[in-house]
PDB file of C-alpha atoms in Angstrom:
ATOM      1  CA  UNK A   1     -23.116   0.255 -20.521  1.00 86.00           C
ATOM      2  CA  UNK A   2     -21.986   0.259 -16.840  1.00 79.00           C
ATOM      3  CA  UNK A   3     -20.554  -3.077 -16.968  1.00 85.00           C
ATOM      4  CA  UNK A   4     -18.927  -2.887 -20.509  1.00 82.00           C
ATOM      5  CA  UNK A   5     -17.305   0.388 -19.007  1.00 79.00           C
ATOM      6  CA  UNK A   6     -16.312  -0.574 -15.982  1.00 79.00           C
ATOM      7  CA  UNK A   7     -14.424  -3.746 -17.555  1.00 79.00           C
ATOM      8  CA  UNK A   8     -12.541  -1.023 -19.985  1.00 80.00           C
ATOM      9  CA  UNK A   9     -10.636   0.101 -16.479  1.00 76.00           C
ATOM     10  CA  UNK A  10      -7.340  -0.642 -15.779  1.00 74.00           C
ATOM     11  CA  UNK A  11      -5.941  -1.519 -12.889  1.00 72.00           C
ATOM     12  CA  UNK A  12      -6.384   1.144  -9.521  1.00 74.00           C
ATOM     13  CA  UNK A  13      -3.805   3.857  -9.005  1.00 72.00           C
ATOM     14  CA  UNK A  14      -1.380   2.591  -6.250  1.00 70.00           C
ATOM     15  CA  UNK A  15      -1.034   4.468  -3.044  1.00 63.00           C
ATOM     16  CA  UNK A  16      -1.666   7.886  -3.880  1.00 60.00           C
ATOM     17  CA  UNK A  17       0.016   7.651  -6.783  1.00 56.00           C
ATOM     18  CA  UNK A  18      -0.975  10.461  -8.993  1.00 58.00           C
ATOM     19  CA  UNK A  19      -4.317  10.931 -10.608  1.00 56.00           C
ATOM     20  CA  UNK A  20      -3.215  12.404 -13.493  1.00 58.00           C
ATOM     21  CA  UNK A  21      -1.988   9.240 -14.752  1.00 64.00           C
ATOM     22  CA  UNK A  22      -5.295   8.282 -15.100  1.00 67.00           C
ATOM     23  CA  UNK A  23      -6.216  10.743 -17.889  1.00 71.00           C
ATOM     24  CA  UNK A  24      -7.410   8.351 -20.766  1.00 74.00           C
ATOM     25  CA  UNK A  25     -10.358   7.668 -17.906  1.00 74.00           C
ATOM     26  CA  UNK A  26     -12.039  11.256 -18.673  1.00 72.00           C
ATOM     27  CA  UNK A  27     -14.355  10.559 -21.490  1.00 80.00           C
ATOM     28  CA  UNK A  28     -15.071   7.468 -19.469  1.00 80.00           C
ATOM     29  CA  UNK A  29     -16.809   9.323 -16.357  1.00 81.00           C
ATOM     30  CA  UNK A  30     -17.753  12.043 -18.745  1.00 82.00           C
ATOM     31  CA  UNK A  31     -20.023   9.118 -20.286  1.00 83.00           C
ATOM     32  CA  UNK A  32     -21.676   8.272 -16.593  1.00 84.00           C
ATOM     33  CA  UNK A  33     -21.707  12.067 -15.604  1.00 85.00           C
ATOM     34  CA  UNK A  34     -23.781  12.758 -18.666  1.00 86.00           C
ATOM     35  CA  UNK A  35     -26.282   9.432 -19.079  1.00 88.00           C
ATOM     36  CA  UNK A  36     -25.840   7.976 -15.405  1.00 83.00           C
ATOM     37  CA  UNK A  37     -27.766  11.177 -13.641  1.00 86.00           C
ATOM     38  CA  UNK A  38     -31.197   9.076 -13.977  1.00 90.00           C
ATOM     39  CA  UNK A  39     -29.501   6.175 -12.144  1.00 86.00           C
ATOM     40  CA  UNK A  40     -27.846   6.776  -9.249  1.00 88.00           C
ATOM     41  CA  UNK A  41     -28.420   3.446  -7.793  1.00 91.00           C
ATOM     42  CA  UNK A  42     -25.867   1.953 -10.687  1.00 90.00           C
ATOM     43  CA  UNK A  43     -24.007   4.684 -11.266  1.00 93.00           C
ATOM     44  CA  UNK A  44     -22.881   5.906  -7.592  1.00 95.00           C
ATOM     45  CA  UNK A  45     -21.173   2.581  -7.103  1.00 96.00           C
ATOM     46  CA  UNK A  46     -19.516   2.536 -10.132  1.00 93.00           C
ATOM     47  CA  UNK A  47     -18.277   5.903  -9.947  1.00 94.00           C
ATOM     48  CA  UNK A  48     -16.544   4.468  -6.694  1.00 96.00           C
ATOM     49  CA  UNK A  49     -15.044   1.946  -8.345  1.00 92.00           C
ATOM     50  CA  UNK A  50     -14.037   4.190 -11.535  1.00 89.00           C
ATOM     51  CA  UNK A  51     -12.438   7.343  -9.080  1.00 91.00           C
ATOM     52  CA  UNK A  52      -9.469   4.355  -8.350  1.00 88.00           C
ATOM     53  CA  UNK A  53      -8.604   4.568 -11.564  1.00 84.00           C
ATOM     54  CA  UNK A  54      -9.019   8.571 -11.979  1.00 84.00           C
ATOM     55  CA  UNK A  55     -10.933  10.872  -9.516  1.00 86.00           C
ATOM     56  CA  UNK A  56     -14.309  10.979 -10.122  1.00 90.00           C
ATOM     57  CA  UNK A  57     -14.692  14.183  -8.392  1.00 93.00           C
ATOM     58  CA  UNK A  58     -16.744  16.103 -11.530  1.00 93.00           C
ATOM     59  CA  UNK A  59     -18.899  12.808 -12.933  1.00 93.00           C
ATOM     60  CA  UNK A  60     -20.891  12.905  -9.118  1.00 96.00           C
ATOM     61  CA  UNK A  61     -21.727  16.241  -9.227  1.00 96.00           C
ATOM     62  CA  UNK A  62     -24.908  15.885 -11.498  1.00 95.00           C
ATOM     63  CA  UNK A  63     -25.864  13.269  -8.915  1.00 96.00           C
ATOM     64  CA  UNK A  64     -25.676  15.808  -6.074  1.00 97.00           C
ATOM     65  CA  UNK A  65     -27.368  18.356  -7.657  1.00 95.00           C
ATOM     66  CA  UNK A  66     -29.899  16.008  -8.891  1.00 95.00           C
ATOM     67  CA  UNK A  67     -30.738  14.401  -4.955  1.00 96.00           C
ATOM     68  CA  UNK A  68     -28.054  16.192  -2.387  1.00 97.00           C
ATOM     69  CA  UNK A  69     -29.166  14.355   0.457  1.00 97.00           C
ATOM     70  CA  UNK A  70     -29.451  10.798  -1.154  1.00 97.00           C
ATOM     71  CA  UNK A  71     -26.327  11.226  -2.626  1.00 97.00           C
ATOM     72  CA  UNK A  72     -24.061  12.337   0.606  1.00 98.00           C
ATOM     73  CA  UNK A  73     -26.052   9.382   2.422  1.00 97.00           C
ATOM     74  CA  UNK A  74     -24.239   6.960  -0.631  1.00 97.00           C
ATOM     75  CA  UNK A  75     -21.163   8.557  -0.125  1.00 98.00           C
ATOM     76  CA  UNK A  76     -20.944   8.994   3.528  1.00 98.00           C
ATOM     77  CA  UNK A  77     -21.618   4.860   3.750  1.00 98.00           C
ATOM     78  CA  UNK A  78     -17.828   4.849   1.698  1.00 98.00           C
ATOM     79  CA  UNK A  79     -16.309   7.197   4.461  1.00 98.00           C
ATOM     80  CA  UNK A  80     -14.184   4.099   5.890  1.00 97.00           C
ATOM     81  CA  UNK A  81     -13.186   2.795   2.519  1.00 97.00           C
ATOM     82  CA  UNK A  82      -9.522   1.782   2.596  1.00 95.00           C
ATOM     83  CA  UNK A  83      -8.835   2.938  -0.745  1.00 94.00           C
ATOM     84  CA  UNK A  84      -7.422   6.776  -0.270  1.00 94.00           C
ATOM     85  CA  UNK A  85      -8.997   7.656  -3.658  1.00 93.00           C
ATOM     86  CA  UNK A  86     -12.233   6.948  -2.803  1.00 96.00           C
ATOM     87  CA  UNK A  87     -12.144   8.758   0.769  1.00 97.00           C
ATOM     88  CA  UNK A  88     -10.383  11.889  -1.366  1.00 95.00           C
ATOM     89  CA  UNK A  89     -13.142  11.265  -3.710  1.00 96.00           C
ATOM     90  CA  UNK A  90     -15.737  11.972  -1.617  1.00 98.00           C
ATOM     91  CA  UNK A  91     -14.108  14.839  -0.036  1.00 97.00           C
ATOM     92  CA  UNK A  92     -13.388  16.583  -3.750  1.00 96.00           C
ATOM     93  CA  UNK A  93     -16.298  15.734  -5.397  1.00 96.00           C
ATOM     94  CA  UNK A  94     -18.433  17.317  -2.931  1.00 98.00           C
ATOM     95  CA  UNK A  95     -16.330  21.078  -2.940  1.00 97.00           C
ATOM     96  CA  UNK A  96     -18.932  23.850  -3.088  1.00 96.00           C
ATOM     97  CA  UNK A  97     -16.666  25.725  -5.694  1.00 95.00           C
ATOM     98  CA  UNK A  98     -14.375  22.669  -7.348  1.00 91.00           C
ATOM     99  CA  UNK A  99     -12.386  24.492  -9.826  1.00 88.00           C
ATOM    100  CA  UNK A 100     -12.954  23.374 -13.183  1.00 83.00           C
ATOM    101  CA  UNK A 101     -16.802  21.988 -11.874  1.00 81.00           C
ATOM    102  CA  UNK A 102     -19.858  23.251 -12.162  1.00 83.00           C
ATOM    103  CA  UNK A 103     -20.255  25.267  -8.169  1.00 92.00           C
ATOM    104  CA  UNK A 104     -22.856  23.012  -5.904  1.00 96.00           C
ATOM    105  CA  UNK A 105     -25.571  26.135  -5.163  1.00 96.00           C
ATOM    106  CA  UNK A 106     -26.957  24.394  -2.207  1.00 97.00           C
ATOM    107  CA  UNK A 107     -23.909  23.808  -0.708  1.00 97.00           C
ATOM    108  CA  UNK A 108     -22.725  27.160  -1.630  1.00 96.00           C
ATOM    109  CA  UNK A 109     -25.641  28.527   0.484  1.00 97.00           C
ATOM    110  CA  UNK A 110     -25.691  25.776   3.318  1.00 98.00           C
ATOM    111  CA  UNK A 111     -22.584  23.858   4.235  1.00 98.00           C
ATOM    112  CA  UNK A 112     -23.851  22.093   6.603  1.00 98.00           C
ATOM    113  CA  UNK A 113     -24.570  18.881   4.822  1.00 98.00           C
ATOM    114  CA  UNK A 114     -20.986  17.962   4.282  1.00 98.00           C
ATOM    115  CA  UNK A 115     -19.736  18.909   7.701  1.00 98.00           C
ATOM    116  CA  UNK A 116     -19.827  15.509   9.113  1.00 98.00           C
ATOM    117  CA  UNK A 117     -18.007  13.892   5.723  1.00 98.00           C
ATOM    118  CA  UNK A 118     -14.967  16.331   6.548  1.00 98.00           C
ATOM    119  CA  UNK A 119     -15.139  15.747   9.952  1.00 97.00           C
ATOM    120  CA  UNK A 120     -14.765  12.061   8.891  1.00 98.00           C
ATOM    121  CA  UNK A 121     -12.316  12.680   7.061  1.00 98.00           C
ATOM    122  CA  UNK A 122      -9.913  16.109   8.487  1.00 97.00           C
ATOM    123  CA  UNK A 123      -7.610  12.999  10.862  1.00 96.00           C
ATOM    124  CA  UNK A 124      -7.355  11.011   7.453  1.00 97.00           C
ATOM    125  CA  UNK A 125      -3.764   9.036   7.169  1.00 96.00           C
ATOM    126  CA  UNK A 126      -3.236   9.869   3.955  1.00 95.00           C
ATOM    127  CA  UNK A 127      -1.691  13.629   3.239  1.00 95.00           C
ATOM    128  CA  UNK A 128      -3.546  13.347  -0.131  1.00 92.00           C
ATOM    129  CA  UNK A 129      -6.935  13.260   1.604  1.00 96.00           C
ATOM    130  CA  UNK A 130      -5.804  15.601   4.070  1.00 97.00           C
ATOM    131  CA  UNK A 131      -5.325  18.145   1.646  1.00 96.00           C
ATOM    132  CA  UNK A 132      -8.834  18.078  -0.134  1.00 96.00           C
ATOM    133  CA  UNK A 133     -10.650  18.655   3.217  1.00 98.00           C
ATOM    134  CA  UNK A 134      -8.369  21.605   3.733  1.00 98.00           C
ATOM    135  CA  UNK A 135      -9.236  22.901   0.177  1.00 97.00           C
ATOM    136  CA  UNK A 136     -13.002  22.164   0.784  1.00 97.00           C
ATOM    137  CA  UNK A 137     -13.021  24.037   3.764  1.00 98.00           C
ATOM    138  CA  UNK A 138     -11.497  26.476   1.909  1.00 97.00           C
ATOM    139  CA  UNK A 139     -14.392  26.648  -0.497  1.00 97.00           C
ATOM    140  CA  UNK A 140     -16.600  26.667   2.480  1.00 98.00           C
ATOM    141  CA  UNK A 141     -14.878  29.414   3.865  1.00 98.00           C
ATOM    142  CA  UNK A 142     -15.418  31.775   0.750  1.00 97.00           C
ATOM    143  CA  UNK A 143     -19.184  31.401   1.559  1.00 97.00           C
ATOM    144  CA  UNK A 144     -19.510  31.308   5.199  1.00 98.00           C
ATOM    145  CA  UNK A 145     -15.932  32.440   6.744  1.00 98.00           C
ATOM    146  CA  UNK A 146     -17.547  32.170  10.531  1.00 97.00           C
ATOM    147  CA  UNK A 147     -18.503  28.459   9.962  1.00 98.00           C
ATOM    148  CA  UNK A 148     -14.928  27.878   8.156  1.00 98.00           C
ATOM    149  CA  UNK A 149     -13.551  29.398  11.699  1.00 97.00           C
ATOM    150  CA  UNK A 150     -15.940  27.377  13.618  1.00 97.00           C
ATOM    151  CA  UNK A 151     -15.058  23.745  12.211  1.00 97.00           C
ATOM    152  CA  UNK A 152     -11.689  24.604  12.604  1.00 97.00           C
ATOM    153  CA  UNK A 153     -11.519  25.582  15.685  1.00 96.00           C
ATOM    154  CA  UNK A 154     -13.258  22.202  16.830  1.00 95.00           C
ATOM    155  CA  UNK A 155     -10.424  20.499  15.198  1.00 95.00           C
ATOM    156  CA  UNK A 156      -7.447  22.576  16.410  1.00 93.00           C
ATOM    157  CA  UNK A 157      -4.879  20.792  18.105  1.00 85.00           C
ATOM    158  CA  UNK A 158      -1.657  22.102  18.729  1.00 82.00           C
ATOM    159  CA  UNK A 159      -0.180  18.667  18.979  1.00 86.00           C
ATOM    160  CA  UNK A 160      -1.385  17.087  15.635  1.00 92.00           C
ATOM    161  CA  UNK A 161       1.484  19.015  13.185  1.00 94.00           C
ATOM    162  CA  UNK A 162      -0.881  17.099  10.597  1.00 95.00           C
ATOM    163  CA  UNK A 163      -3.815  18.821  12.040  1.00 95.00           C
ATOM    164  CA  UNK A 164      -2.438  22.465  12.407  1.00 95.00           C
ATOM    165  CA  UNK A 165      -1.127  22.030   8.537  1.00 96.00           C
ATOM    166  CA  UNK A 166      -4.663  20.960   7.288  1.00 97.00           C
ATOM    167  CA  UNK A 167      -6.218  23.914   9.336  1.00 97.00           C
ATOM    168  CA  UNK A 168      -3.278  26.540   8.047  1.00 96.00           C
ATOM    169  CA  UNK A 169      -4.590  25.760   4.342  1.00 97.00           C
ATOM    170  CA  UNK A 170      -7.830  25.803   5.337  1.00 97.00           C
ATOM    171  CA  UNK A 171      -7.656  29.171   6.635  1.00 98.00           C
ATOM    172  CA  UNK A 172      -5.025  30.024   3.997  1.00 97.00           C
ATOM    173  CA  UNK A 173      -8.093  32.762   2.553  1.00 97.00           C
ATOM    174  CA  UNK A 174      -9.135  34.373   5.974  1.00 97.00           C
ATOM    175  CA  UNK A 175      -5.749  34.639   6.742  1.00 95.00           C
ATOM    176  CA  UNK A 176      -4.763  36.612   3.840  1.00 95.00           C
ATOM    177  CA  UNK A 177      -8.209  38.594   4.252  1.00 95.00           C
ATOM    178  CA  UNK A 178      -7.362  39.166   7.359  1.00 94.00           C
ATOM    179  CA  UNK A 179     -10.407  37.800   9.030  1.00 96.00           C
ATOM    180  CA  UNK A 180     -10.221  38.342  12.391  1.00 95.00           C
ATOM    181  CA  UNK A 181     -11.410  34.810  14.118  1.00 95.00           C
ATOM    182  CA  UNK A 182      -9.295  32.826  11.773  1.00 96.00           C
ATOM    183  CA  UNK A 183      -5.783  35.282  12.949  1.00 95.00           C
ATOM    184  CA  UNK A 184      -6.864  34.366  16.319  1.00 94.00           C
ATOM    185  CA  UNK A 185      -7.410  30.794  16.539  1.00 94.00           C
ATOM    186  CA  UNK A 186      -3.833  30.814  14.715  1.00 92.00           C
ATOM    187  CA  UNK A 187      -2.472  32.924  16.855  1.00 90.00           C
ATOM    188  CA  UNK A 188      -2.046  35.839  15.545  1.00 86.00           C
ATOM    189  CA  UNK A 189      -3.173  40.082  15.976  1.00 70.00           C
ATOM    190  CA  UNK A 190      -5.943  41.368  13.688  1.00 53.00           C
ATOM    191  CA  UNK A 191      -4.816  42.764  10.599  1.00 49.00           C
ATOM    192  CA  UNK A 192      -3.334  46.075  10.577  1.00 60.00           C
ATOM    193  CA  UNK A 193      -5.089  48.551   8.132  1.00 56.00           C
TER     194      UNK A 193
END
């Protein structure tokens, strides 16, 4: 079924073109989300291939919950891809709380498996991949605020506008909490009550 469904694609998205555009994909992946869980070997590379067409980001969740650490060693191999949508991919698919997807529990209680993909991936070129680190740190930070502050202070650097941006949505929950370590390492006074 993998191959018949893989040569139903169309052609990859084009820069970071949208990936809404993509939307006649989603019974597609729904299709390798709901029969591919036994077969990760097949279905983790085509899932790579399909998320150029239209993120992937829900269909490899069953395959995370199913073998966490297997899976992240699959994806973390992709890291250097030089297709944006894959790298993004890898970053959204693995959220703790994706919106619209099922939450990943054992992320939600231990982030520390998908530390080193964000690290990978926080310098990214592309805005677009940028952006989902800073959301899935975001996630992370719902959980475990300290660690949120932590990794972000490890990549703060005054200099990288790209860099402060990414950690300022990152943050963007703390802040507006008023967490403490996250006003600092931005600069700012704790909250006033």
């Amino acid at each position: 079924a993998i191959a018949q469904l893989l040569a139903s694609m169309g052609p990859p998205l084009q820069g970071t073109e949208e990936v809404t555009s993509g939307m006649q994909y989603w019974p597609v992946l729904h299709f390798v989300e709901v029969w591919g869980v036994d077969h990760s070997g097949v279905t983790l590379p085509a899932l790579k291939e399909m998320t150029r067409c239209f993120s992937a980001e829900f269909a490899v969740r069953p395959l995370l919950n199913r073998d966490l650490h297997g899976t992240l060693g699959v994806l973390s191999s992709w890291l250097g891809d030089p297709d944006p949508h894959v790298r993004r991919w890898i970053s959204e698919g693995t959220r703790p709380r994706l919106p619209w997807g099922g939450h990943l529990k054992e992320l939600k209680r231990d982030p520390s498996p998908v530390i080193p993909l964000l690290r990978a991936l926080y310098r990214d070129p592309e805005e677009y991949v940028r952006r989902s680190v800073a959301n899935h740190m975001n996630d992370i930070s719902k959980d475990h605020p300290d660690v949120a502050v932590k990794v972000a202070e490890d990549w703060w650097d005054e200099s990288d506008q790209n860099t402060c941006r990414l950690v300022r949505r990152a943050l963007r929950g703390l802040i507006k909490a008023g967490h403490p370590g996250a006003l600092a390492l931005l600069g700012y006074g704790p909250a006033e009550g």
